[in-house]
mmCIF file of C-alpha atoms in Angstrom:
data_model
loop_
_atom_site.group_PDB
_atom_site.id
_atom_site.type_symbol
_atom_site.label_atom_id
_atom_site.label_comp_id
_atom_site.label_asym_id
_atom_site.label_seq_id
_atom_site.Cartn_x
_atom_site.Cartn_y
_atom_site.Cartn_z
ATOM 1 C CA MET A 1 0.000 0.000 0.000
ATOM 2 C CA GLY A 2 1.257 3.472 -0.815
ATOM 3 C CA ILE A 3 0.097 7.008 -0.135
ATOM 4 C CA GLY A 4 0.592 10.014 -2.364
ATOM 5 C CA TYR A 5 0.069 13.711 -1.868
ATOM 6 C CA ASP A 6 0.484 16.615 -4.256
ATOM 7 C CA VAL A 7 -0.278 20.303 -4.269
ATOM 8 C CA HIS A 8 -0.104 23.007 -6.929
ATOM 9 C CA GLN A 9 -0.676 26.733 -6.863
ATOM 10 C CA LEU A 10 -3.626 28.101 -8.771
ATOM 11 C CA GLY A 11 -3.063 31.069 -11.058
ATOM 12 C CA GLU A 12 -4.761 33.056 -13.747
ATOM 13 C CA GLY A 13 -5.272 31.548 -17.160
ATOM 14 C CA LEU A 14 -6.299 28.275 -18.708
ATOM 15 C CA PRO A 15 -6.428 25.302 -19.099
ATOM 16 C CA PHE A 16 -7.154 23.414 -15.866
ATOM 17 C CA PHE A 17 -6.357 19.684 -15.898
ATOM 18 C CA LEU A 18 -7.595 17.216 -13.313
ATOM 19 C CA GLY A 19 -7.861 13.434 -13.375
ATOM 20 C CA GLY A 20 -6.603 13.234 -16.934
ATOM 21 C CA GLY A 21 -9.023 15.700 -18.474
ATOM 22 C CA GLN A 22 -9.601 19.392 -18.916
ATOM 23 C CA ILE A 23 -12.198 20.878 -16.581
ATOM 24 C CA PRO A 24 -13.820 24.291 -17.054
ATOM 25 C CA HIS A 25 -12.392 26.748 -14.539
ATOM 26 C CA THR A 26 -11.302 30.371 -14.433
ATOM 27 C CA LYS A 27 -7.873 29.371 -13.104
ATOM 28 C CA ARG A 28 -5.148 26.903 -13.947
ATOM 29 C CA ALA A 29 -2.843 24.818 -11.803
ATOM 30 C CA ILE A 30 0.761 25.967 -12.083
ATOM 31 C CA GLY A 31 3.472 23.364 -12.587
ATOM 32 C CA HIS A 32 6.265 22.051 -14.777
ATOM 33 C CA SER A 33 3.968 19.490 -16.427
ATOM 34 C CA ASP A 34 0.249 20.036 -16.987
ATOM 35 C CA ALA A 35 0.012 20.214 -13.145
ATOM 36 C CA ASP A 36 -2.636 17.488 -12.797
ATOM 37 C CA VAL A 37 -2.512 17.214 -9.020
ATOM 38 C CA LEU A 38 -4.691 14.086 -8.879
ATOM 39 C CA ILE A 39 -2.539 12.076 -11.274
ATOM 40 C CA HIS A 40 0.612 13.207 -9.486
ATOM 41 C CA ALA A 41 -0.746 11.998 -6.132
ATOM 42 C CA ILE A 42 -1.727 8.654 -7.672
ATOM 43 C CA CYS A 43 1.733 8.259 -9.238
ATOM 44 C CA ASP A 44 3.378 8.933 -5.866
ATOM 45 C CA ALA A 45 1.113 6.385 -4.174
ATOM 46 C CA MET A 46 1.907 3.752 -6.806
ATOM 47 C CA LEU A 47 5.638 4.394 -6.566
ATOM 48 C CA GLY A 48 5.539 4.332 -2.771
ATOM 49 C CA ALA A 49 3.641 1.046 -2.670
ATOM 50 C CA ALA A 50 6.307 -0.521 -4.908
ATOM 51 C CA SER A 51 9.139 1.118 -2.923
ATOM 52 C CA LEU A 52 10.311 3.020 -6.000
ATOM 53 C CA GLY A 53 10.722 6.489 -4.519
ATOM 54 C CA ASP A 54 8.609 9.420 -5.600
ATOM 55 C CA ILE A 55 7.441 11.136 -8.759
ATOM 56 C CA GLY A 56 10.258 13.707 -8.644
ATOM 57 C CA ARG A 57 12.856 10.948 -8.744
ATOM 58 C CA HIS A 58 11.462 9.510 -11.962
ATOM 59 C CA PHE A 59 10.112 12.669 -13.609
ATOM 60 C CA PRO A 60 12.149 15.638 -12.296
ATOM 61 C CA ASP A 61 10.570 19.071 -12.554
ATOM 62 C CA ASN A 62 13.792 20.555 -13.911
ATOM 63 C CA SER A 63 13.899 18.246 -16.940
ATOM 64 C CA ALA A 64 12.973 19.702 -20.329
ATOM 65 C CA GLU A 65 11.583 16.265 -21.251
ATOM 66 C CA PHE A 66 8.674 16.753 -18.852
ATOM 67 C CA LYS A 67 7.950 20.452 -19.487
ATOM 68 C CA GLY A 68 4.228 20.747 -20.219
ATOM 69 C CA ILE A 69 3.827 16.951 -20.476
ATOM 70 C CA ASP A 70 0.377 15.388 -20.255
ATOM 71 C CA SER A 71 0.296 13.729 -16.837
ATOM 72 C CA LYS A 72 -1.469 10.700 -18.301
ATOM 73 C CA ILE A 73 1.892 9.884 -19.904
ATOM 74 C CA LEU A 74 3.537 10.036 -16.466
ATOM 75 C CA LEU A 75 0.791 7.785 -15.094
ATOM 76 C CA ARG A 76 1.333 5.248 -17.889
ATOM 77 C CA ARG A 77 5.106 5.285 -17.308
ATOM 78 C CA THR A 78 4.583 4.875 -13.568
ATOM 79 C CA HIS A 79 2.343 1.903 -14.285
ATOM 80 C CA ASP A 80 5.139 0.414 -16.412
ATOM 81 C CA LEU A 81 7.596 0.897 -13.542
ATOM 82 C CA ILE A 82 5.453 -1.004 -11.053
ATOM 83 C CA ARG A 83 4.713 -3.734 -13.584
ATOM 84 C CA ASP A 84 8.463 -4.169 -14.096
ATOM 85 C CA LYS A 85 8.563 -5.138 -10.408
ATOM 86 C CA ASN A 86 5.662 -7.593 -10.966
ATOM 87 C CA PHE A 87 3.048 -5.470 -9.199
ATOM 88 C CA GLU A 88 -0.526 -4.905 -10.304
ATOM 89 C CA ILE A 89 -2.972 -2.346 -8.937
ATOM 90 C CA VAL A 90 -5.787 -3.722 -6.798
ATOM 91 C CA ASN A 91 -7.519 -0.393 -6.221
ATOM 92 C CA ILE A 92 -7.073 3.362 -5.872
ATOM 93 C CA ASP A 93 -8.792 5.699 -3.441
ATOM 94 C CA SER A 94 -8.252 9.434 -3.834
ATOM 95 C CA VAL A 95 -9.535 12.792 -2.704
ATOM 96 C CA VAL A 96 -9.136 16.174 -4.369
ATOM 97 C CA MET A 97 -9.219 19.263 -2.168
ATOM 98 C CA LEU A 98 -10.415 22.405 -3.923
ATOM 99 C CA GLU A 99 -12.916 25.132 -3.278
ATOM 100 C CA LYS A 100 -13.963 25.712 -6.893
ATOM 101 C CA PRO A 101 -14.980 24.425 -9.338
ATOM 102 C CA LYS A 102 -17.329 21.769 -8.083
ATOM 103 C CA ILE A 103 -16.167 18.591 -9.817
ATOM 104 C CA ARG A 104 -19.004 16.186 -8.969
ATOM 105 C CA ASP A 105 -20.145 16.080 -12.607
ATOM 106 C CA PHE A 106 -16.642 15.118 -13.780
ATOM 107 C CA ILE A 107 -15.835 12.323 -11.331
ATOM 108 C CA ASP A 108 -17.183 9.455 -13.463
ATOM 109 C CA LEU A 109 -15.162 10.689 -16.442
ATOM 110 C CA MET A 110 -12.020 11.019 -14.302
ATOM 111 C CA GLN A 111 -12.447 7.482 -12.947
ATOM 112 C CA THR A 112 -12.979 6.101 -16.446
ATOM 113 C CA THR A 113 -9.985 8.028 -17.841
ATOM 114 C CA LEU A 114 -7.641 6.945 -15.047
ATOM 115 C CA ALA A 115 -8.814 3.334 -15.279
ATOM 116 C CA GLY A 116 -8.271 3.371 -19.035
ATOM 117 C CA VAL A 117 -4.683 4.543 -18.710
ATOM 118 C CA LEU A 118 -4.037 1.939 -16.002
ATOM 119 C CA GLU A 119 -5.894 -0.857 -17.825
ATOM 120 C CA MET A 120 -8.161 -1.596 -14.891
ATOM 121 C CA ASP A 121 -11.838 -1.649 -13.994
ATOM 122 C CA PRO A 122 -13.208 1.867 -13.293
ATOM 123 C CA GLU A 123 -15.008 0.427 -10.267
ATOM 124 C CA CYS A 124 -11.578 -0.017 -8.667
ATOM 125 C CA VAL A 125 -10.760 3.701 -8.998
ATOM 126 C CA SER A 126 -12.338 6.038 -6.462
ATOM 127 C CA VAL A 127 -12.199 9.815 -6.823
ATOM 128 C CA LYS A 128 -13.765 12.022 -4.186
ATOM 129 C CA ALA A 129 -13.723 15.782 -3.659
ATOM 130 C CA THR A 130 -13.917 18.101 -0.696
ATOM 131 C CA THR A 131 -13.524 21.759 0.120
ATOM 132 C CA THR A 132 -11.719 23.201 3.108
ATOM 133 C CA GLU A 133 -14.667 25.429 3.999
ATOM 134 C CA GLY A 134 -12.781 28.592 3.056
ATOM 135 C CA MET A 135 -9.763 27.764 5.224
ATOM 136 C CA SER A 136 -6.105 27.439 4.145
ATOM 137 C CA PHE A 137 -4.574 28.028 0.718
ATOM 138 C CA VAL A 138 -7.175 25.662 -0.773
ATOM 139 C CA GLY A 139 -10.100 27.517 0.776
ATOM 140 C CA LYS A 140 -8.715 30.855 -0.367
ATOM 141 C CA GLU A 141 -8.453 29.397 -3.898
ATOM 142 C CA LYS A 142 -4.686 29.848 -4.023
ATOM 143 C CA GLY A 143 -4.017 26.146 -4.544
ATOM 144 C CA ILE A 144 -5.313 22.650 -5.089
ATOM 145 C CA ALA A 145 -4.273 19.451 -3.322
ATOM 146 C CA ALA A 146 -4.884 15.743 -3.738
ATOM 147 C CA GLN A 147 -4.212 12.581 -1.767
ATOM 148 C CA ALA A 148 -4.288 9.018 -3.016
ATOM 149 C CA VAL A 149 -3.887 5.557 -1.567
ATOM 150 C CA VAL A 150 -3.025 2.661 -3.860
ATOM 151 C CA LEU A 151 -3.096 -1.032 -3.012
ATOM 152 C CA LEU A 152 -0.820 -3.238 -5.105
ATOM 153 C CA SER A 153 -0.511 -6.991 -5.286
ATOM 154 C CA LYS A 154 2.541 -8.931 -6.353
ATOM 155 C CA GLU A 155 2.003 -11.317 -9.259
ATOM 156 C CA GLY A 156 1.977 -14.909 -8.089
ATOM 157 C CA LYS A 157 1.069 -14.011 -4.481
#
């Protein structure tokens, strides 16, 4: 089992990526890649569960190779890394912390998108959302955060 956490600042401009898709919003997440905080948290959880370090070790934010990259590519590569160690994903549970926009209408699409990249059943991918009731950098709409827990199983066990 592994846990992942990621946070990105929110700034002016578009687009806003979350869970592998573009979501309508007046702000964008700022980062070296497309700044998809949910995918980054899931990658960290996968890597942690397989004892492979963290996302920055494999996809450094000072590398030109990853500048503006679609985080679904990072997710696919992370999946390859855990498979190389004979692990498969059992399930994913995640939560996105943001004040706006409300993402309830996009959760099914995010789950389906993530499951498609990871070649797994969407019913084994949980995405939830919460606000911080106006408190902290999330509540003041200065940032977005996500946490994920991933359970892996070792092939043949």
